[in-house]
CSV table of C-alpha atoms in Angstrom, one decimal:
chain,number,residue,atom,x,y,z
A,1,PRO,CA,-51.3,-96.2,26.8
A,2,GLU,CA,-54.2,-94.2,25.9
A,3,SER,CA,-53.9,-91.4,29.1
A,4,LYS,CA,-50.2,-91.2,28.1
A,5,VAL,CA,-51.7,-90.1,24.3
A,6,ALA,CA,-53.7,-87.7,25.8
A,7,ALA,CA,-51.3,-86.4,28.1
A,8,MET,CA,-48.8,-85.6,25.5
A,9,ALA,CA,-50.7,-84.1,23.2
A,10,GLN,CA,-52.3,-81.8,25.6
A,11,ALA,CA,-48.6,-81.2,26.8
A,12,TYR,CA,-47.5,-79.8,22.6
A,13,LEU,CA,-51.1,-78.0,22.4
A,14,ASP,CA,-49.8,-76.4,25.4
A,15,MET,CA,-47.0,-75.6,23.9
A,16,VAL,CA,-47.9,-73.7,20.8
A,17,GLY,CA,-50.7,-71.9,22.9
A,18,ILE,CA,-54.0,-73.2,22.1
A,19,PRO,CA,-54.9,-75.7,25.4
A,20,GLU,CA,-58.2,-75.3,25.1
A,21,HIS,CA,-59.1,-76.8,21.6
A,22,GLY,CA,-58.1,-79.9,22.6
A,23,ASP,CA,-61.6,-80.8,22.8
A,24,LYS,CA,-63.0,-78.9,20.5
A,25,GLN,CA,-63.5,-79.8,16.5
A,26,THR,CA,-61.4,-78.6,13.6
A,27,ALA,CA,-63.6,-77.4,11.8
A,28,LYS,CA,-64.4,-74.8,14.3
A,29,TYR,CA,-60.7,-73.4,14.4
A,30,SER,CA,-59.7,-70.4,12.5
A,31,GLY,CA,-56.6,-70.0,10.2
A,32,GLY,CA,-54.2,-69.3,12.5
A,33,THR,CA,-55.2,-71.9,15.1
A,34,LYS,CA,-55.4,-74.8,12.0
A,35,ARG,CA,-51.2,-73.2,11.9
A,36,LYS,CA,-50.8,-74.3,15.4
A,37,LEU,CA,-52.3,-77.0,15.2
A,38,CYS,CA,-50.5,-78.6,12.2
A,39,LEU,CA,-47.4,-77.0,14.4
A,40,ALA,CA,-47.8,-79.0,17.1
A,41,ILE,CA,-48.3,-82.1,15.2
A,42,ALA,CA,-45.2,-81.6,13.2
A,43,LEU,CA,-43.5,-81.6,16.6
A,44,MET,CA,-44.8,-85.1,18.0
A,45,GLY,CA,-42.5,-87.1,15.5
A,46,TRP,CA,-39.7,-85.3,17.5
A,47,PRO,CA,-38.6,-83.7,13.7
A,48,SER,CA,-34.7,-82.9,13.3
A,49,SER,CA,-35.8,-79.7,11.4
A,50,ILE,CA,-39.5,-78.4,10.6
A,51,LEU,CA,-39.5,-76.4,7.7
A,52,LEU,CA,-42.1,-73.2,7.8
A,53,ASP,CA,-44.6,-71.3,5.4
A,54,GLY,CA,-42.8,-67.9,5.5
A,55,GLU,CA,-42.9,-65.7,8.8
A,56,SER,CA,-46.0,-63.6,7.6
A,57,ASN,CA,-47.8,-67.1,8.3
A,58,PHE,CA,-47.3,-67.0,12.1
A,59,HIS,CA,-48.4,-63.3,12.7
A,60,ASP,CA,-48.6,-64.4,16.8
A,61,GLY,CA,-45.9,-65.8,17.7
A,62,SER,CA,-45.6,-69.2,16.3
A,63,LEU,CA,-42.2,-69.1,15.0
A,64,SER,CA,-40.5,-67.6,17.4
A,65,LEU,CA,-42.5,-70.8,19.9
A,66,ALA,CA,-41.1,-73.3,16.7
A,67,ARG,CA,-38.0,-71.3,16.6
A,68,SER,CA,-37.4,-72.6,20.4
A,69,CYS,CA,-39.2,-75.5,20.6
A,70,SER,CA,-35.9,-77.5,19.9
A,71,ASN,CA,-35.3,-76.4,24.0
A,72,PHE,CA,-38.3,-78.6,24.3
A,73,TYR,CA,-36.8,-82.0,22.8
Protein backbone atom coordinates (compact mmCIF):
# COMPACT_ATOMS: atom_id res chain seq x y z
CA PRO A 1 0.00 0.00 0.00
CA GLU A 2 1.01 3.59 -0.62
CA SER A 3 1.10 4.43 3.09
CA LYS A 4 3.66 1.69 3.73
CA VAL A 5 5.84 2.94 0.88
CA ALA A 6 5.81 6.47 2.30
CA ALA A 7 6.64 5.20 5.79
CA MET A 8 9.49 3.05 4.49
CA ALA A 9 10.92 5.91 2.42
CA GLN A 10 10.82 8.19 5.45
CA ALA A 11 12.56 5.53 7.57
CA TYR A 12 15.44 5.38 5.08
CA LEU A 13 15.69 9.18 4.94
CA ASP A 14 15.84 9.17 8.74
CA MET A 15 18.54 6.49 8.69
CA VAL A 16 20.86 8.49 6.42
CA GLY A 17 20.25 11.73 8.30
CA ILE A 18 18.04 13.70 5.91
CA PRO A 19 14.51 13.31 7.33
CA GLU A 20 13.60 16.92 6.58
CA HIS A 21 14.24 16.53 2.84
CA GLY A 22 11.49 14.04 2.00
CA ASP A 23 9.18 16.65 0.53
CA LYS A 24 11.76 18.67 -1.43
CA GLN A 25 12.71 18.46 -5.08
CA THR A 26 16.08 16.80 -5.50
CA ALA A 27 17.31 19.64 -7.73
CA LYS A 28 17.42 21.77 -4.57
CA TYR A 29 19.60 19.26 -2.62
CA SER A 30 23.26 19.96 -1.91
CA GLY A 31 25.84 17.51 -3.21
CA GLY A 32 26.15 15.82 0.18
CA THR A 33 22.41 15.44 0.54
CA LYS A 34 22.22 13.93 -2.95
CA ARG A 35 24.85 11.36 -1.95
CA LYS A 36 22.86 10.52 1.19
CA LEU A 37 19.73 10.12 -0.92
CA CYS A 38 21.61 7.77 -3.25
CA LEU A 39 22.68 5.72 -0.23
CA ALA A 40 19.09 5.54 1.02
CA ILE A 41 17.87 4.42 -2.41
CA ALA A 42 20.59 1.76 -2.59
CA LEU A 43 19.66 0.45 0.86
CA MET A 44 15.99 0.15 -0.06
CA GLY A 45 16.84 -2.81 -2.28
CA TRP A 46 18.21 -4.74 0.73
CA PRO A 47 21.57 -5.38 -0.95
CA SER A 48 24.07 -7.78 0.52
CA SER A 49 26.79 -5.19 -0.17
CA ILE A 50 27.17 -1.64 -1.42
CA LEU A 51 30.24 -0.21 -3.14
CA LEU A 52 30.98 3.38 -2.13
CA ASP A 53 33.19 5.72 -4.12
CA GLY A 54 35.77 6.38 -1.45
CA GLU A 55 35.53 7.81 2.03
CA SER A 56 36.22 11.32 0.75
CA ASN A 57 32.65 11.51 -0.50
CA PHE A 58 31.27 10.99 2.98
CA HIS A 59 32.90 13.69 5.08
CA ASP A 60 30.05 13.93 7.57
CA GLY A 61 29.95 10.36 8.78
CA SER A 62 27.64 8.79 6.20
CA LEU A 63 30.25 6.14 5.51
CA SER A 64 30.18 5.09 9.14
CA LEU A 65 26.42 4.97 8.87
CA ALA A 66 26.65 2.80 5.75
CA ARG A 67 29.01 0.41 7.50
CA SER A 68 26.59 0.03 10.38
CA CYS A 69 23.47 -0.44 8.25
CA SER A 70 23.85 -4.19 8.49
CA ASN A 71 22.23 -3.79 11.92
CA PHE A 72 19.13 -2.42 10.19
CA TYR A 73 18.54 -5.63 8.25
